Amino acid sequence: QVQLAESGGGSVQSGGSLTLSCAASGLTFDDYTMGWFRQAPGKEREAVACIKWNGGATYYADSVKGRFTISRDNAKNTLYLQMNSLKPEDTAINYCAAGRAWSNYCFLGDFAYWGQGTQVTVSS
């Protein structure tokens, strides 16, 4: 059974930083593209960042480029998202996801497995 467990969410002030982690089990981690997605209240789920199985390619949403960094440690079956210069509009539930395909656009439909999410709240 595939399990993705996010951690590291919390409440910070604008300009602060958080690091999210996603521990994966039940799958061959380095066979999978991994991604971070988020959903704000009243909005659709959107892609934040994705990383190819070997870390050789990444995708970032325009809204987070230069502020967020996605990385993975295949030896630890763990995905990370370093979030710097956080803004109130980054407030959302953040989800970790795993999929077999890689595209340059990080489509939600390409991801078969999802975590339960972790809340990030940024106050002004």
JSON list of C-alpha atoms in Angstrom, two decimals:
[
{"chain": "A", "resi": 1, "resn": "GLN", "atom": "CA", "xyz": [0.00, 0.00, 0.00]},
{"chain": "A", "resi": 2, "resn": "VAL", "atom": "CA", "xyz": [1.43, 3.33, -1.06]},
{"chain": "A", "resi": 3, "resn": "GLN", "atom": "CA", "xyz": [1.63, 5.93, 1.68]},
{"chain": "A", "resi": 4, "resn": "LEU", "atom": "CA", "xyz": [2.78, 9.52, 1.40]},
{"chain": "A", "resi": 5, "resn": "ALA", "atom": "CA", "xyz": [3.09, 11.37, 4.70]},
{"chain": "A", "resi": 6, "resn": "GLU", "atom": "CA", "xyz": [3.65, 15.12, 4.67]},
{"chain": "A", "resi": 7, "resn": "SER", "atom": "CA", "xyz": [5.11, 17.05, 7.58]},
{"chain": "A", "resi": 8, "resn": "GLY", "atom": "CA", "xyz": [6.58, 20.45, 8.31]},
{"chain": "A", "resi": 9, "resn": "GLY", "atom": "CA", "xyz": [3.59, 22.67, 7.81]},
{"chain": "A", "resi": 10, "resn": "GLY", "atom": "CA", "xyz": [2.73, 25.43, 10.25]},
{"chain": "A", "resi": 11, "resn": "SER", "atom": "CA", "xyz": [2.07, 29.11, 10.73]},
{"chain": "A", "resi": 12, "resn": "VAL", "atom": "CA", "xyz": [4.63, 31.77, 9.89]},
{"chain": "A", "resi": 13, "resn": "GLN", "atom": "CA", "xyz": [4.72, 35.47, 9.27]},
{"chain": "A", "resi": 14, "resn": "SER", "atom": "CA", "xyz": [5.16, 36.97, 5.84]},
{"chain": "A", "resi": 15, "resn": "GLY", "atom": "CA", "xyz": [8.79, 36.67, 4.76]},
{"chain": "A", "resi": 16, "resn": "GLY", "atom": "CA", "xyz": [9.36, 33.56, 6.82]},
{"chain": "A", "resi": 17, "resn": "SER", "atom": "CA", "xyz": [10.46, 30.10, 5.77]},
{"chain": "A", "resi": 18, "resn": "LEU", "atom": "CA", "xyz": [9.25, 26.52, 6.14]},
{"chain": "A", "resi": 19, "resn": "THR", "atom": "CA", "xyz": [10.50, 23.19, 4.90]},
{"chain": "A", "resi": 20, "resn": "LEU", "atom": "CA", "xyz": [7.96, 20.52, 4.02]},
{"chain": "A", "resi": 21, "resn": "SER", "atom": "CA", "xyz": [8.88, 16.84, 3.94]},
{"chain": "A", "resi": 22, "resn": "CYS", "atom": "CA", "xyz": [7.08, 13.88, 2.42]},
{"chain": "A", "resi": 23, "resn": "ALA", "atom": "CA", "xyz": [8.02, 10.38, 3.50]},
{"chain": "A", "resi": 24, "resn": "ALA", "atom": "CA", "xyz": [7.04, 7.74, 0.94]},
{"chain": "A", "resi": 25, "resn": "SER", "atom": "CA", "xyz": [6.50, 4.03, 1.49]},
{"chain": "A", "resi": 26, "resn": "GLY", "atom": "CA", "xyz": [5.00, 1.14, -0.43]},
{"chain": "A", "resi": 27, "resn": "LEU", "atom": "CA", "xyz": [6.50, 2.16, -3.76]},
{"chain": "A", "resi": 28, "resn": "THR", "atom": "CA", "xyz": [9.85, 2.15, -5.49]},
{"chain": "A", "resi": 29, "resn": "PHE", "atom": "CA", "xyz": [10.51, 5.79, -4.80]},
{"chain": "A", "resi": 30, "resn": "ASP", "atom": "CA", "xyz": [13.11, 6.40, -7.47]},
{"chain": "A", "resi": 31, "resn": "ASP", "atom": "CA", "xyz": [10.75, 5.11, -10.17]},
{"chain": "A", "resi": 32, "resn": "TYR", "atom": "CA", "xyz": [8.41, 8.03, -9.55]},
{"chain": "A", "resi": 33, "resn": "THR", "atom": "CA", "xyz": [8.09, 11.65, -10.45]},
{"chain": "A", "resi": 34, "resn": "MET", "atom": "CA", "xyz": [7.21, 13.52, -7.26]},
{"chain": "A", "resi": 35, "resn": "GLY", "atom": "CA", "xyz": [5.32, 16.72, -6.85]},
{"chain": "A", "resi": 36, "resn": "TRP", "atom": "CA", "xyz": [4.01, 19.29, -4.42]},
{"chain": "A", "resi": 37, "resn": "PHE", "atom": "CA", "xyz": [0.55, 20.71, -4.98]},
{"chain": "A", "resi": 38, "resn": "ARG", "atom": "CA", "xyz": [-1.52, 23.11, -2.93]},
{"chain": "A", "resi": 39, "resn": "GLN", "atom": "CA", "xyz": [-5.13, 24.08, -2.48]},
{"chain": "A", "resi": 40, "resn": "ALA", "atom": "CA", "xyz": [-6.24, 27.34, -0.96]},
{"chain": "A", "resi": 41, "resn": "PRO", "atom": "CA", "xyz": [-9.77, 27.83, 0.41]},
{"chain": "A", "resi": 42, "resn": "GLY", "atom": "CA", "xyz": [-12.24, 28.19, -2.41]},
{"chain": "A", "resi": 43, "resn": "LYS", "atom": "CA", "xyz": [-9.66, 27.49, -5.09]},
{"chain": "A", "resi": 44, "resn": "GLU", "atom": "CA", "xyz": [-8.70, 24.52, -7.21]},
{"chain": "A", "resi": 45, "resn": "ARG", "atom": "CA", "xyz": [-5.69, 22.39, -6.43]},
{"chain": "A", "resi": 46, "resn": "GLU", "atom": "CA", "xyz": [-2.65, 23.65, -8.30]},
{"chain": "A", "resi": 47, "resn": "ALA", "atom": "CA", "xyz": [0.87, 22.47, -9.00]},
{"chain": "A", "resi": 48, "resn": "VAL", "atom": "CA", "xyz": [3.63, 24.08, -6.98]},
{"chain": "A", "resi": 49, "resn": "ALA", "atom": "CA", "xyz": [6.72, 22.10, -7.99]},
{"chain": "A", "resi": 50, "resn": "CYS", "atom": "CA", "xyz": [7.63, 18.74, -9.45]},
{"chain": "A", "resi": 51, "resn": "ILE", "atom": "CA", "xyz": [10.85, 16.76, -9.72]},
{"chain": "A", "resi": 52, "resn": "LYS", "atom": "CA", "xyz": [11.83, 13.93, -12.01]},
{"chain": "A", "resi": 53, "resn": "TRP", "atom": "CA", "xyz": [12.70, 10.53, -10.58]},
{"chain": "A", "resi": 54, "resn": "ASN", "atom": "CA", "xyz": [16.44, 11.23, -10.63]},
{"chain": "A", "resi": 55, "resn": "GLY", "atom": "CA", "xyz": [16.23, 14.92, -9.75]},
{"chain": "A", "resi": 56, "resn": "GLY", "atom": "CA", "xyz": [17.42, 15.74, -13.24]},
{"chain": "A", "resi": 57, "resn": "ALA", "atom": "CA", "xyz": [14.54, 18.03, -14.07]},
{"chain": "A", "resi": 58, "resn": "THR", "atom": "CA", "xyz": [12.23, 20.25, -12.08]},
{"chain": "A", "resi": 59, "resn": "TYR", "atom": "CA", "xyz": [9.15, 22.35, -12.64]},
{"chain": "A", "resi": 60, "resn": "TYR", "atom": "CA", "xyz": [8.03, 25.37, -10.64]},
{"chain": "A", "resi": 61, "resn": "ALA", "atom": "CA", "xyz": [4.86, 27.37, -10.83]},
{"chain": "A", "resi": 62, "resn": "ASP", "atom": "CA", "xyz": [5.58, 30.97, -11.78]},
{"chain": "A", "resi": 63, "resn": "SER", "atom": "CA", "xyz": [4.20, 32.12, -8.44]},
{"chain": "A", "resi": 64, "resn": "VAL", "atom": "CA", "xyz": [6.93, 30.31, -6.48]},
{"chain": "A", "resi": 65, "resn": "LYS", "atom": "CA", "xyz": [9.95, 30.53, -8.79]},
{"chain": "A", "resi": 66, "resn": "GLY", "atom": "CA", "xyz": [12.97, 31.91, -6.98]},
{"chain": "A", "resi": 67, "resn": "ARG", "atom": "CA", "xyz": [11.38, 31.35, -3.56]},
{"chain": "A", "resi": 68, "resn": "PHE", "atom": "CA", "xyz": [10.73, 27.60, -3.35]},
{"chain": "A", "resi": 69, "resn": "THR", "atom": "CA", "xyz": [13.10, 24.69, -3.97]},
{"chain": "A", "resi": 70, "resn": "ILE", "atom": "CA", "xyz": [12.02, 21.11, -4.50]},
{"chain": "A", "resi": 71, "resn": "SER", "atom": "CA", "xyz": [14.46, 18.28, -3.81]},
{"chain": "A", "resi": 72, "resn": "ARG", "atom": "CA", "xyz": [14.46, 14.58, -3.11]},
{"chain": "A", "resi": 73, "resn": "ASP", "atom": "CA", "xyz": [16.60, 12.04, -1.31]},
{"chain": "A", "resi": 74, "resn": "ASN", "atom": "CA", "xyz": [16.04, 8.71, -3.01]},
{"chain": "A", "resi": 75, "resn": "ALA", "atom": "CA", "xyz": [18.08, 6.89, -0.36]},
{"chain": "A", "resi": 76, "resn": "LYS", "atom": "CA", "xyz": [15.62, 8.11, 2.28]},
{"chain": "A", "resi": 77, "resn": "ASN", "atom": "CA", "xyz": [12.46, 7.88, 0.14]},
{"chain": "A", "resi": 78, "resn": "THR", "atom": "CA", "xyz": [11.79, 11.49, 1.03]},
{"chain": "A", "resi": 79, "resn": "LEU", "atom": "CA", "xyz": [10.68, 14.55, -0.90]},
{"chain": "A", "resi": 80, "resn": "TYR", "atom": "CA", "xyz": [11.28, 18.10, 0.31]},
{"chain": "A", "resi": 81, "resn": "LEU", "atom": "CA", "xyz": [10.03, 21.59, -0.40]},
{"chain": "A", "resi": 82, "resn": "GLN", "atom": "CA", "xyz": [12.05, 24.49, 0.95]},
{"chain": "A", "resi": 83, "resn": "MET", "atom": "CA", "xyz": [9.81, 27.57, 1.04]},
{"chain": "A", "resi": 84, "resn": "ASN", "atom": "CA", "xyz": [11.41, 30.97, 1.55]},
{"chain": "A", "resi": 85, "resn": "SER", "atom": "CA", "xyz": [10.03, 34.51, 1.45]},
{"chain": "A", "resi": 86, "resn": "LEU", "atom": "CA", "xyz": [6.56, 33.22, 2.18]},
{"chain": "A", "resi": 87, "resn": "LYS", "atom": "CA", "xyz": [3.59, 35.42, 1.35]},
{"chain": "A", "resi": 88, "resn": "PRO", "atom": "CA", "xyz": [0.01, 35.40, 2.65]},
{"chain": "A", "resi": 89, "resn": "GLU", "atom": "CA", "xyz": [-1.11, 34.10, -0.75]},
{"chain": "A", "resi": 90, "resn": "ASP", "atom": "CA", "xyz": [0.95, 30.96, -0.11]},
{"chain": "A", "resi": 91, "resn": "THR", "atom": "CA", "xyz": [-1.57, 29.97, 2.56]},
{"chain": "A", "resi": 92, "resn": "ALA", "atom": "CA", "xyz": [-2.93, 26.57, 1.55]},
{"chain": "A", "resi": 93, "resn": "ILE", "atom": "CA", "xyz": [-3.01, 22.89, 2.27]},
{"chain": "A", "resi": 94, "resn": "ASN", "atom": "CA", "xyz": [0.06, 21.40, 0.61]},
{"chain": "A", "resi": 95, "resn": "TYR", "atom": "CA", "xyz": [-0.06, 17.88, -0.80]},
{"chain": "A", "resi": 96, "resn": "CYS", "atom": "CA", "xyz": [2.70, 15.50, -1.82]},
{"chain": "A", "resi": 97, "resn": "ALA", "atom": "CA", "xyz": [2.01, 13.31, -4.86]},
{"chain": "A", "resi": 98, "resn": "ALA", "atom": "CA", "xyz": [3.68, 10.51, -6.83]},
{"chain": "A", "resi": 99, "resn": "GLY", "atom": "CA", "xyz": [3.28, 9.62, -10.49]},
{"chain": "A", "resi": 100, "resn": "ARG", "atom": "CA", "xyz": [5.01, 7.54, -13.14]},
{"chain": "A", "resi": 101, "resn": "ALA", "atom": "CA", "xyz": [5.06, 10.13, -15.91]},
{"chain": "A", "resi": 102, "resn": "TRP", "atom": "CA", "xyz": [7.18, 13.24, -16.31]},
{"chain": "A", "resi": 103, "resn": "SER", "atom": "CA", "xyz": [6.03, 16.29, -18.18]},
{"chain": "A", "resi": 104, "resn": "ASN", "atom": "CA", "xyz": [7.32, 19.83, -18.23]},
{"chain": "A", "resi": 105, "resn": "TYR", "atom": "CA", "xyz": [4.05, 21.09, -16.79]},
{"chain": "A", "resi": 106, "resn": "CYS", "atom": "CA", "xyz": [3.36, 18.99, -13.71]},
{"chain": "A", "resi": 107, "resn": "PHE", "atom": "CA", "xyz": [-0.22, 17.95, -14.50]},
{"chain": "A", "resi": 108, "resn": "LEU", "atom": "CA", "xyz": [-2.39, 16.83, -11.58]},
{"chain": "A", "resi": 109, "resn": "GLY", "atom": "CA", "xyz": [-3.79, 14.00, -13.68]},
{"chain": "A", "resi": 110, "resn": "ASP", "atom": "CA", "xyz": [-0.35, 12.40, -14.00]},
{"chain": "A", "resi": 111, "resn": "PHE", "atom": "CA", "xyz": [-0.19, 11.70, -10.24]},
{"chain": "A", "resi": 112, "resn": "ALA", "atom": "CA", "xyz": [-1.82, 8.52, -8.95]},
{"chain": "A", "resi": 113, "resn": "TYR", "atom": "CA", "xyz": [-0.88, 8.70, -5.27]},
{"chain": "A", "resi": 114, "resn": "TRP", "atom": "CA", "xyz": [-1.55, 11.53, -2.84]},
{"chain": "A", "resi": 115, "resn": "GLY", "atom": "CA", "xyz": [-0.82, 12.35, 0.76]},
{"chain": "A", "resi": 116, "resn": "GLN", "atom": "CA", "xyz": [-3.30, 13.77, 3.25]},
{"chain": "A", "resi": 117, "resn": "GLY", "atom": "CA", "xyz": [-1.82, 17.26, 3.14]},
{"chain": "A", "resi": 118, "resn": "THR", "atom": "CA", "xyz": [-0.21, 19.67, 5.56]},
{"chain": "A", "resi": 119, "resn": "GLN", "atom": "CA", "xyz": [-1.45, 23.18, 6.29]},
{"chain": "A", "resi": 120, "resn": "VAL", "atom": "CA", "xyz": [0.73, 26.21, 5.64]},
{"chain": "A", "resi": 121, "resn": "THR", "atom": "CA", "xyz": [-0.57, 29.52, 6.95]},
{"chain": "A", "resi": 122, "resn": "VAL", "atom": "CA", "xyz": [1.24, 32.79, 6.28]},
{"chain": "A", "resi": 123, "resn": "SER", "atom": "CA", "xyz": [0.14, 35.89, 8.13]},
{"chain": "A", "resi": 124, "resn": "SER", "atom": "CA", "xyz": [0.85, 39.45, 7.04]}
]
